[in-house]
């Protein structure tokens, strides 16, 4: 929409001021009384022209006023160019917002973006902290898909390593029943017991290492045991993933790379990237300027480790999917680890895609709302169940104010949504806090508020019971609340792109919150169904556009929105 303004301004800057190819940026002013779009270009280039910024801005405004889409253009402050667009131009541009609500057609033949997320370790139940990688990753995968990218979503399960030796030893020593009859909790209890006993008896650790060696070398019985543990864990995991609307194209655990490490170790040795380190381990050393300490790639007893498997993982993904980008959505605790990993991959001199560790901070509960005995994790499952219960209560407390034929489904949608949204509405790079009150509030930056606003808009449309299709373009004016809502709706495409480029889902969440606020202000102030003349179709079309944006945006964030509530 602003392209014609940009072009016009560039012509003026070239012809009157002799500066060519100036990039122009338009911002939406915070305050609607400053117009629909504002540019600081005059301030930026005034020096070059030898004129005062206001003079440059004046000239730009004169020229822009002649553009068809422009209602008026004014100089503001030290030299901002503020532009008001005609209602026809604004409403015309909303078609783009509408289009942005449906997933873009996949660009064929393009290289995929690999998003790796969740990646829990097997044999332990998911803790609440696992929700971070899981939903940040899923929303980034959804966002890319929505924007037409080919995405490969991968769950890199931690299903390999000495912990399985420990579990095997614990099973043999203390379990009363065979593994196939154990629950995940019982497996966890065995694992915890192993650590307690190993503090008293150091030989247990050696036994565990020996047991894992046997798993690695293909011992049939131990392999069967390991498979069973993976199965038991996956069964539980899948229930949680379904509740969270999370899914993967591939679940390739670390074990998948078992036979893919040797060639890389050979290659690294040949290239001089991996060298014999202290005490017989094989290590990767990094150039001075990286300031990274060496990483072990093969232990002295020839055991491969997490790092080795990640090297093989990268090789496999590159060869199999030919990705343009590989995103690893993993805890900030592994920041240093990923620096070493990427540095090692560079040194191997492979042709690499763009690789990025998408970090996130820790999540804590607002004081004492959910604590647990020291050392125990807060289980994700329990948090979701608790959220369901609390949402159920909120629904009951609202009585007739909440309309639903299926309170159970609504409570699940609201409860799970509340937990997920409170993660995704916070800047992932900071530590996050989880607060039940806030998460379930009906008038704050929360999932229920978004869901409620969507249901409200849908209810208006149901009552209108008519085809709401085009925006009436004959309109001469827009009242303030309409203009604000239009302006916010027009931001949708840009917000999606910004969230993608920065990999920041909270950009989208906070945008949806603003949209809810603007829609509710519009709804509270203006008649919609009872509006007269062209105002009625306009307001209905704006209502529909809002509902579509909220639904599309919510789904990218893995949430669901109800038709009524
Ligand atoms: N399973 C690991 C953990 O829980 C996270 C895996 C991260 N991804 C990777 N490619 N290293 O710490």
Coordinates of C-alpha atoms and ligand atoms in Angstrom, one line a residue:
X1 CA 0.0 0.0 0.0
X2 CA 2.8 2.4 0.9
X3 CA 4.7 1.5 -2.2
X4 CA 3.3 4.3 -4.3
X5 CA 4.1 6.8 -1.5
X6 CA 7.6 5.5 -1.3
X7 CA 8.1 5.8 -5.1
X8 CA 6.7 9.3 -5.1
X9 CA 9.0 10.4 -2.3
X10 CA 12.0 8.9 -3.9
X11 CA 11.4 10.8 -7.1
X12 CA 11.2 14.0 -5.1
X13 CA 14.3 13.2 -3.2
X14 CA 16.2 12.6 -6.4
X15 CA 14.8 15.4 -8.5
X16 CA 14.7 18.2 -5.9
X17 CA 17.5 17.2 -3.6
X18 CA 19.8 15.1 -5.7
X19 CA 19.8 12.0 -3.5
X20 CA 19.0 8.8 -5.3
X21 CA 17.8 5.4 -4.1
X22 CA 17.0 6.4 -0.6
X23 CA 15.3 3.5 1.3
X24 CA 12.2 4.7 2.9
X25 CA 10.7 3.3 6.1
X26 CA 7.2 3.9 7.2
X27 CA 6.1 3.6 10.8
X28 CA 2.7 3.5 12.2
X29 CA 2.5 6.4 14.7
X30 CA 1.6 5.4 18.3
X31 CA -1.0 8.1 18.4
X32 CA -3.7 8.1 15.7
X33 CA -3.7 11.9 15.7
X34 CA -0.4 11.7 13.9
X35 CA -1.8 9.9 10.9
X36 CA -1.6 6.4 9.5
X37 CA 2.0 6.3 8.5
X38 CA 5.1 8.4 9.3
X39 CA 8.6 8.6 8.0
X40 CA 11.7 10.0 9.4
X41 CA 13.5 10.1 6.0
X42 CA 13.8 13.9 6.0
X43 CA 15.6 13.9 9.3
X44 CA 17.9 11.1 8.0
X45 CA 19.0 12.7 4.8
X46 CA 18.8 16.4 5.5
X47 CA 22.6 16.7 6.0
X48 CA 23.2 15.2 2.6
X49 CA 21.0 17.8 1.0
X50 CA 22.3 20.8 2.9
X51 CA 18.7 21.7 3.7
X52 CA 16.8 21.8 7.0
X53 CA 14.9 18.6 7.7
X54 CA 11.6 20.5 7.9
X55 CA 12.2 22.0 4.4
X56 CA 12.8 18.5 3.0
X57 CA 9.7 17.2 4.8
X58 CA 7.7 20.1 3.5
X59 CA 8.6 19.4 -0.1
X60 CA 7.8 15.7 0.4
X61 CA 4.4 16.5 2.0
X62 CA 3.5 18.7 -1.0
X63 CA 4.3 15.9 -3.4
X64 CA 2.6 13.2 -1.4
X65 CA -0.6 15.1 -1.0
X66 CA -1.0 14.6 -4.8
X67 CA -0.9 10.8 -4.5
X68 CA -4.3 9.2 -5.0
X69 CA -4.2 7.2 -1.8
X70 CA -3.3 10.1 0.3
X71 CA -5.9 12.2 2.2
X72 CA -3.4 14.6 3.6
X73 CA 0.3 14.8 4.5
X74 CA 1.8 17.1 7.2
X75 CA 5.2 17.9 8.6
X76 CA 5.5 17.2 12.3
X77 CA 8.1 18.0 14.9
X78 CA 11.6 18.4 13.7
X79 CA 10.8 17.0 10.3
X80 CA 8.6 13.9 10.3
X81 CA 6.4 13.3 7.4
X82 CA 3.0 12.2 8.6
X83 CA 0.5 10.8 6.1
X84 CA -3.2 10.1 6.4
X85 CA -4.5 7.7 3.8
X86 CA -8.0 7.7 2.2
X87 CA -10.5 5.2 3.6
X88 CA -10.6 3.6 0.2
X89 CA -6.9 3.0 0.2
X90 CA -6.9 1.6 3.7
X91 CA -9.7 -0.7 3.1
X92 CA -8.3 -1.9 -0.2
X93 CA -5.1 -2.7 1.6
X94 CA -7.0 -4.9 4.1
X95 CA -7.4 -7.5 1.4
X96 CA -3.7 -8.3 1.9
X97 CA -4.4 -8.9 5.6
X98 CA -7.2 -11.2 4.6
X99 CA -4.9 -13.2 2.4
X100 CA -2.3 -13.3 5.1
X101 CA -4.8 -15.3 7.2
X102 CA -4.5 -18.4 5.0
X103 CA -1.3 -20.3 4.7
X104 CA 0.7 -19.2 1.7
X105 CA 1.2 -21.8 -1.0
X106 CA 4.4 -23.6 -0.6
X107 CA 7.1 -22.3 -2.9
X108 CA 8.0 -25.4 -4.8
X109 CA 11.5 -26.6 -5.1
X110 CA 12.7 -24.5 -2.2
X111 CA 15.1 -25.9 0.4
X112 CA 13.5 -26.6 3.7
X113 CA 14.0 -25.0 7.1
X114 CA 14.7 -27.6 9.7
X115 CA 13.3 -26.8 13.1
X116 CA 14.4 -29.1 15.9
X117 CA 12.5 -28.8 19.2
X118 CA 11.2 -30.5 22.3
X119 CA 14.0 -33.2 22.3
X120 CA 13.4 -34.5 25.8
X121 CA 15.3 -37.3 27.4
X122 CA 13.7 -40.7 27.4
X123 CA 12.8 -42.5 30.6
X124 CA 11.8 -39.3 32.4
X125 CA 8.4 -37.6 32.4
X126 CA 8.2 -34.2 30.8
X127 CA 8.8 -31.4 33.3
X128 CA 7.2 -28.0 32.9
X129 CA 10.4 -26.6 31.5
X130 CA 10.0 -28.9 28.5
X131 CA 7.1 -26.8 27.4
X132 CA 9.5 -24.0 26.4
X133 CA 11.3 -25.8 23.6
X134 CA 8.2 -27.7 22.6
X135 CA 5.9 -24.7 22.0
X136 CA 8.5 -22.2 20.9
X137 CA 9.7 -24.7 18.4
X138 CA 6.2 -25.7 17.2
X139 CA 5.1 -22.1 16.8
X140 CA 8.2 -21.3 14.7
X141 CA 7.6 -24.4 12.6
X142 CA 3.9 -23.3 12.2
X143 CA 5.0 -19.8 11.4
X144 CA 7.4 -20.8 8.6
X145 CA 4.8 -23.2 7.1
X146 CA 2.2 -20.4 7.2
X147 CA 4.5 -18.2 5.3
X148 CA 5.0 -20.8 2.6
X149 CA 8.3 -22.3 3.7
X150 CA 9.0 -26.0 3.5
X151 CA 9.6 -27.1 7.1
X152 CA 11.0 -30.3 8.5
X153 CA 10.1 -30.6 12.2
X154 CA 12.3 -32.9 14.1
X155 CA 12.2 -34.3 17.6
X156 CA 15.8 -35.1 18.6
X157 CA 15.0 -37.5 21.5
X158 CA 17.6 -38.2 24.1
X159 CA 17.4 -41.9 23.8
X160 CA 21.0 -42.9 24.0
X161 CA 23.8 -42.7 26.6
X162 CA 25.0 -44.1 29.9
X163 CA 21.7 -43.3 31.6
X164 CA 20.2 -46.4 30.0
X165 CA 23.0 -48.4 31.5
X166 CA 22.0 -46.9 34.9
X167 CA 18.4 -47.8 34.3
X168 CA 19.3 -51.3 33.2
X169 CA 21.3 -51.8 36.4
X170 CA 18.6 -50.4 38.6
X171 CA 16.0 -52.6 36.9
X172 CA 18.0 -55.7 37.5
X173 CA 18.8 -54.8 41.1
X174 CA 15.5 -53.3 42.5
X175 CA 12.6 -53.7 40.3
X176 CA 9.8 -56.1 41.3
X177 CA 8.4 -56.4 37.8
X178 CA 9.5 -56.6 34.3
X179 CA 10.1 -53.5 32.3
X180 CA 7.1 -53.9 30.1
X181 CA 4.8 -53.6 33.1
X182 CA 6.5 -50.5 34.5
X183 CA 5.0 -47.0 34.3
X184 CA 7.1 -44.0 33.5
X185 CA 6.9 -43.0 37.1
X186 CA 8.3 -46.3 38.2
X187 CA 11.2 -46.0 35.7
X188 CA 11.9 -42.5 37.1
X189 CA 11.9 -43.9 40.6
X190 CA 14.4 -46.5 39.6
X191 CA 16.6 -43.9 38.1
X192 CA 16.5 -41.8 41.2
X193 CA 17.2 -44.8 43.3
X194 CA 20.3 -45.6 41.2
X195 CA 21.7 -42.2 41.9
X196 CA 21.1 -42.5 45.6
X197 CA 22.7 -45.9 45.8
X198 CA 25.6 -44.9 43.6
X199 CA 26.6 -42.3 46.1
X200 CA 27.2 -45.1 48.6
X201 CA 28.5 -47.7 46.1
X202 CA 30.8 -46.3 43.4
X203 CA 30.9 -49.7 41.6
X204 CA 27.4 -49.1 40.4
X205 CA 28.6 -46.5 38.0
X206 CA 31.1 -49.0 36.4
X207 CA 28.3 -51.5 36.1
X208 CA 26.1 -48.9 34.4
X209 CA 28.9 -48.1 31.9
X210 CA 29.4 -51.7 31.2
X211 CA 25.7 -52.2 30.7
X212 CA 25.5 -49.3 28.2
X213 CA 28.5 -50.7 26.4
X214 CA 26.5 -53.9 26.0
X215 CA 23.5 -52.0 24.7
X216 CA 25.8 -50.4 22.2
X217 CA 27.3 -53.6 21.1
X218 CA 23.9 -55.1 20.4
X219 CA 23.2 -57.4 23.4
X220 CA 19.8 -58.7 22.5
X221 CA 18.3 -58.7 26.0
X222 CA 19.4 -55.2 26.9
X223 CA 18.4 -53.9 23.5
X224 CA 14.9 -55.2 24.1
X225 CA 14.9 -53.5 27.5
X226 CA 15.9 -50.2 26.0
X227 CA 13.3 -50.4 23.2
X228 CA 10.6 -51.0 25.9
X229 CA 11.8 -48.0 27.8
X230 CA 11.5 -45.9 24.6
X231 CA 8.0 -47.2 24.0
X232 CA 6.8 -46.5 27.5
X233 CA 8.1 -42.9 27.3
X234 CA 6.7 -42.3 23.9
X235 CA 3.3 -43.4 24.8
X236 CA 3.1 -40.7 27.5
X237 CA 4.9 -38.1 25.4
X238 CA 2.4 -38.5 22.6
X239 CA -0.6 -37.8 24.9
X240 CA 1.1 -34.5 25.9
X241 CA 2.0 -33.6 22.4
X242 CA -1.6 -34.1 21.3
X243 CA -2.9 -31.9 24.1
X244 CA -0.4 -29.2 23.0
X245 CA -1.1 -29.6 19.3
X246 CA 2.5 -30.5 18.7
X247 CA 3.7 -32.8 16.0
X248 CA 6.8 -33.7 14.2
X249 CA 7.8 -34.9 10.7
X250 CA 10.5 -37.0 12.2
X251 CA 11.4 -38.4 15.6
X252 CA 15.0 -39.3 15.3
X253 CA 16.5 -40.0 18.6
X254 CA 20.2 -39.9 19.3
X255 CA 20.3 -43.6 18.9
X256 CA 19.5 -43.1 15.2
X257 CA 23.0 -41.8 14.7
X258 CA 24.7 -44.7 16.4
X259 CA 26.1 -46.0 13.1
X260 CA 26.7 -42.6 11.6
X261 CA 29.5 -41.3 13.8
X262 CA 32.5 -43.4 12.8
X263 CA 33.0 -41.9 9.3
X264 CA 32.9 -38.4 10.8
X265 CA 35.4 -39.3 13.4
X266 CA 37.6 -40.7 10.7
X267 CA 37.2 -37.6 8.5
X268 CA 37.9 -35.3 11.4
X269 CA 41.1 -37.2 12.3
X270 CA 42.2 -37.2 8.7
X271 CA 41.6 -33.4 8.4
X272 CA 43.4 -32.8 11.6
X273 CA 40.4 -31.4 13.3
X274 CA 40.1 -34.1 15.9
X275 CA 43.3 -34.8 17.8
X276 CA 44.4 -37.0 20.6
X277 CA 43.9 -35.1 23.8
X278 CA 44.8 -35.7 27.4
X279 CA 44.2 -39.2 28.8
X280 CA 43.5 -40.6 25.4
X281 CA 40.3 -38.9 24.5
X282 CA 39.8 -37.5 21.1
X283 CA 39.1 -33.8 21.1
X284 CA 38.2 -31.0 18.8
X285 CA 40.3 -27.8 19.4
X286 CA 39.1 -24.5 18.2
X287 CA 41.0 -21.5 16.8
X288 CA 42.4 -19.0 19.4
X289 CA 40.0 -16.2 18.4
X290 CA 36.9 -18.3 19.1
X291 CA 37.9 -18.4 22.8
X292 CA 36.3 -21.8 23.0
X293 CA 37.8 -24.6 25.1
X294 CA 38.2 -28.0 23.3
X295 CA 35.3 -30.4 23.1
X296 CA 35.6 -34.1 23.6
X297 CA 34.3 -36.1 20.6
X298 CA 35.3 -39.6 21.7
X299 CA 36.0 -40.6 25.3
X300 CA 39.1 -42.5 26.3
X301 CA 37.1 -45.7 26.5
X302 CA 36.0 -45.1 22.9
X303 CA 32.5 -44.2 24.0
X304 CA 30.8 -41.6 21.8
X305 CA 28.9 -38.7 23.4
X306 CA 26.2 -36.2 22.9
X307 CA 28.5 -34.0 21.0
X308 CA 29.5 -36.8 18.6
X309 CA 25.9 -37.6 17.9
X310 CA 25.2 -34.0 17.1
X311 CA 28.0 -33.9 14.6
X312 CA 26.4 -37.0 12.9
X313 CA 23.0 -35.4 13.2
X314 CA 24.1 -32.3 11.3
X315 CA 25.7 -34.4 8.6
X316 CA 22.6 -36.6 8.2
X317 CA 20.2 -33.6 8.1
X318 CA 22.3 -31.8 5.5
X319 CA 22.6 -34.9 3.3
X320 CA 19.0 -35.9 3.7
X321 CA 17.1 -32.7 3.6
X322 CA 19.5 -30.1 2.0
X323 CA 18.1 -27.5 4.3
X324 CA 18.6 -23.7 3.8
X325 CA 18.5 -23.3 7.6
X326 CA 18.8 -25.4 10.7
X327 CA 17.2 -24.1 13.9
X328 CA 17.9 -25.7 17.2
X329 CA 15.4 -24.6 19.8
X330 CA 17.2 -25.4 23.0
X331 CA 17.7 -24.1 26.5
X332 CA 20.2 -21.2 27.1
X333 CA 22.1 -23.6 29.3
X334 CA 23.5 -25.2 26.1
X335 CA 24.6 -21.9 24.6
X336 CA 28.3 -22.7 25.0
X337 CA 27.8 -26.2 23.8
X338 CA 26.2 -25.0 20.5
X339 CA 29.0 -22.5 20.0
X340 CA 31.4 -25.5 20.2
X341 CA 29.2 -27.6 18.0
X342 CA 28.9 -25.0 15.2
X343 CA 32.7 -24.2 15.5
X344 CA 33.5 -27.9 15.1
X345 CA 31.2 -28.1 12.0
X346 CA 32.9 -25.1 10.5
X347 CA 36.3 -26.7 11.0
X348 CA 35.2 -29.9 9.2
X349 CA 34.7 -27.5 6.2
X350 CA 31.4 -28.9 5.1
X351 CA 29.1 -26.9 3.1
X352 CA 26.8 -25.7 5.8
X353 CA 23.3 -24.1 5.8
X354 CA 22.6 -21.2 8.1
X355 CA 22.6 -22.7 11.6
X356 CA 21.1 -21.1 14.6
X357 CA 20.7 -21.9 18.3
X358 CA 17.3 -20.4 19.1
X359 CA 17.8 -19.9 22.9
X360 CA 15.3 -19.4 25.6
X361 CA 15.6 -18.5 29.3
X362 CA 14.2 -20.3 32.3
X363 CA 10.6 -20.3 33.5
X364 CA 9.7 -19.8 37.1
X365 CA 6.4 -19.8 38.9
X366 CA 5.2 -16.6 40.5
X367 CA 5.7 -17.1 44.2
X368 CA 4.8 -20.4 45.7
X369 CA 1.9 -21.0 43.3
X370 CA 3.3 -24.4 42.4
X371 CA 6.2 -25.7 44.2
X372 CA 7.5 -29.1 44.7
X373 CA 9.9 -30.9 47.0
X374 CA 13.5 -30.1 46.3
X375 CA 14.9 -32.0 43.4
X376 CA 11.6 -33.0 41.9
X377 CA 10.5 -31.5 38.7
X378 CA 7.1 -29.9 38.3
X379 CA 5.5 -32.2 35.8
X380 CA 4.1 -30.7 32.6
X381 CA 1.2 -33.1 32.8
X382 CA 0.2 -31.9 36.2
X383 CA 0.4 -28.3 35.2
X384 CA -1.9 -28.9 32.3
X385 CA -4.3 -30.8 34.5
X386 CA -4.2 -28.0 37.0
X387 CA -4.8 -25.5 34.2
X388 CA -7.8 -27.5 33.0
X389 CA -9.3 -27.6 36.5
X390 CA -8.8 -23.9 37.0
X391 CA -10.3 -23.1 33.6
X392 CA -13.3 -25.3 34.5
X393 CA -13.8 -23.2 37.6
X394 CA -13.5 -19.9 35.8
X395 CA -16.2 -21.2 33.4
X396 CA -18.5 -22.2 36.3
X397 CA -17.9 -18.9 38.1
X398 CA -18.9 -16.9 35.0
X399 CA -22.3 -18.7 34.9
X400 CA -24.4 -17.5 32.0
X401 CA -21.7 -15.0 30.9
X402 CA -20.0 -17.9 29.2
X403 CA -21.9 -19.7 26.6
X404 CA -20.7 -23.1 25.5
X405 CA -22.2 -26.5 24.6
X406 CA -19.1 -28.3 25.6
X407 CA -17.6 -26.9 28.9
X408 CA -15.1 -29.8 29.0
X409 CA -13.6 -29.0 25.6
X410 CA -13.6 -25.3 26.4
X411 CA -11.8 -25.8 29.7
X412 CA -9.1 -27.8 28.0
X413 CA -8.8 -25.2 25.2
X414 CA -8.6 -22.4 27.7
X415 CA -6.5 -24.1 30.3
X416 CA -3.8 -25.5 28.0
X417 CA -4.0 -22.4 25.9
X418 CA -3.4 -20.3 29.0
X419 CA -0.2 -22.1 29.9
X420 CA 1.1 -22.1 26.3
X421 CA 0.2 -18.5 25.7
X422 CA 2.0 -17.4 28.9
X423 CA 5.2 -18.9 27.5
X424 CA 4.8 -17.5 24.0
X425 CA 3.8 -14.0 25.0
X426 CA 7.1 -13.5 26.8
X427 CA 10.4 -12.6 25.3
X428 CA 12.0 -16.0 25.0
X429 CA 15.5 -14.6 25.6
X430 CA 14.6 -13.5 29.1
X431 CA 13.7 -15.6 32.1
X432 CA 9.9 -16.0 32.1
X433 CA 7.5 -16.2 34.9
X434 CA 4.3 -18.1 35.0
X435 CA 1.4 -16.7 37.0
X436 CA -1.9 -18.5 37.2
X437 CA -3.9 -15.4 37.8
X438 CA -2.5 -13.7 34.8
X439 CA -2.6 -16.7 32.6
X440 CA -6.3 -17.3 33.1
X441 CA -7.4 -13.7 33.3
X442 CA -10.2 -12.6 31.0
X443 CA -9.0 -9.1 30.4
X444 CA -5.3 -9.2 30.2
X445 CA -2.6 -10.4 27.8
X446 CA -3.8 -14.0 28.1
X447 CA -5.2 -16.9 26.0
X448 CA -8.7 -16.6 27.5
X449 CA -8.9 -13.0 26.5
X450 CA -7.9 -13.8 23.0
X451 CA -10.3 -16.7 22.8
X452 CA -13.0 -14.6 24.3
X453 CA -12.5 -11.8 21.7
X454 CA -12.5 -14.3 18.9
X455 CA -15.8 -15.8 20.1
X456 CA -17.3 -12.4 20.5
X457 CA -16.5 -11.5 16.9
X458 CA -17.8 -14.8 15.7
X459 CA -21.0 -14.3 17.6
X460 CA -21.6 -10.9 15.9
X461 CA -21.1 -12.5 12.5
X462 CA -23.5 -15.3 13.4
X463 CA -26.1 -12.8 14.4
X464 CA -25.6 -10.8 11.3
X465 CA -26.3 -14.0 9.3
X466 CA -25.3 -12.5 6.0
X467 CA -22.5 -12.8 3.6
X468 CA -19.8 -10.5 4.8
X469 CA -17.5 -10.3 1.8
X470 CA -16.0 -7.1 0.5
X471 CA -15.0 -3.9 2.3
X472 CA -17.2 -1.1 1.1
X473 CA -14.8 1.2 -0.8
X474 CA -17.2 4.1 -1.3
X475 CA -16.8 5.3 2.3
X476 CA -15.7 8.9 2.7
X477 CA -14.6 8.8 6.4
X478 CA -13.6 6.4 9.1
X479 CA -14.3 7.2 12.7
X480 CA -11.4 6.9 15.1
X481 CA -12.1 3.4 16.5
X482 CA -12.5 2.1 13.0
X483 CA -9.3 3.7 11.8
X484 CA -7.3 2.3 14.7
X485 CA -8.6 -1.2 14.2
X486 CA -7.9 -1.0 10.4
X487 CA -4.4 0.2 11.2
X488 CA -3.8 -2.7 13.5
X489 CA -5.2 -5.2 11.1
X490 CA -2.9 -3.8 8.4
X491 CA 0.1 -4.7 10.5
X492 CA -0.5 -8.4 10.5
X493 CA 1.7 -9.4 7.5
X494 CA 4.6 -7.4 8.7
X495 CA 4.3 -8.8 12.2
X496 CA 4.4 -12.4 10.9
X497 CA 7.5 -11.6 8.9
X498 CA 9.1 -9.9 11.9
X499 CA 8.3 -12.8 14.2
X500 CA 9.9 -15.2 11.6
X501 CA 13.0 -13.2 11.0
X502 CA 13.7 -12.7 14.7
X503 CA 12.3 -16.1 15.7
X504 CA 10.3 -14.4 18.3
X505 CA 6.8 -15.7 18.8
X506 CA 6.0 -13.1 21.4
X507 CA 6.0 -10.5 18.7
X508 CA 2.9 -12.2 17.3
X509 CA 1.3 -12.9 20.7
X510 CA 1.6 -9.3 21.7
X511 CA 0.3 -8.1 18.4
X512 CA -2.8 -10.3 18.8
X513 CA -3.3 -8.8 22.3
X514 CA -3.3 -5.3 20.8
X515 CA -5.7 -6.4 18.1
X516 CA -8.1 -7.7 20.8
X517 CA -7.9 -4.5 22.7
X518 CA -8.6 -2.4 19.5
X519 CA -11.4 -4.7 18.5
X520 CA -13.0 -4.6 22.0
X521 CA -12.8 -0.8 22.1
X522 CA -14.4 -0.7 18.6
X523 CA -17.1 -3.2 19.8
X524 CA -17.8 -1.3 23.0
X525 CA -18.0 2.1 21.3
X526 CA -19.8 1.6 18.1
X527 CA -23.0 -0.2 17.0
X528 CA -22.2 -3.0 14.6
X529 CA -25.4 -4.9 13.9
X530 CA -27.4 -1.8 14.3
X531 CA -25.2 0.5 12.4
X532 CA -26.7 2.5 9.5
X533 CA -25.8 2.8 5.9
X534 CA -22.4 1.7 4.7
X535 CA -21.1 1.6 8.3
X536 CA -22.8 -1.7 8.9
X537 CA -21.1 -3.7 6.1
X538 CA -17.8 -2.0 7.0
X539 CA -18.0 -2.9 10.7
X540 CA -19.1 -6.5 9.9
X541 CA -16.2 -6.8 7.4
X542 CA -13.8 -5.5 10.1
X543 CA -15.3 -8.0 12.6
X544 CA -14.7 -10.8 10.2
X545 CA -11.2 -9.7 9.3
X546 CA -10.4 -9.5 13.1
X547 CA -11.8 -13.0 13.7
X548 CA -9.7 -14.4 10.9
X549 CA -6.5 -12.8 12.0
X550 CA -7.1 -13.9 15.6
X551 CA -7.7 -17.5 14.5
X552 CA -4.8 -17.7 12.1
X553 CA -2.4 -16.0 14.6
X554 CA -3.6 -18.2 17.5
X555 CA -3.1 -21.4 15.5
X556 CA 0.4 -20.4 14.6
X557 CA 1.0 -20.1 18.4
X558 CA -0.5 -23.6 18.7
X559 CA -3.7 -22.3 20.4
X560 CA -7.2 -23.0 19.5
X561 CA -10.0 -20.5 19.5
X562 CA -13.7 -21.3 20.2
X563 CA -16.7 -20.3 18.0
X564 CA -18.6 -19.2 21.1
X565 CA -17.8 -18.7 24.7
Ligands
LIG1 N1 18.0 -33.9 24.9 C1 18.7 -32.7 25.1 C2 18.5 -32.3 26.5 O1 17.4 -32.6 27.1 C3 18.4 -31.6 24.2 C4 18.7 -31.9 22.7 C5 19.0 -30.6 22.0 N2 19.3 -30.8 20.6 C6 20.5 -31.2 20.1 N3 20.6 -31.3 18.8 N4 21.6 -31.3 20.9 O2 19.3 -31.6 27.1

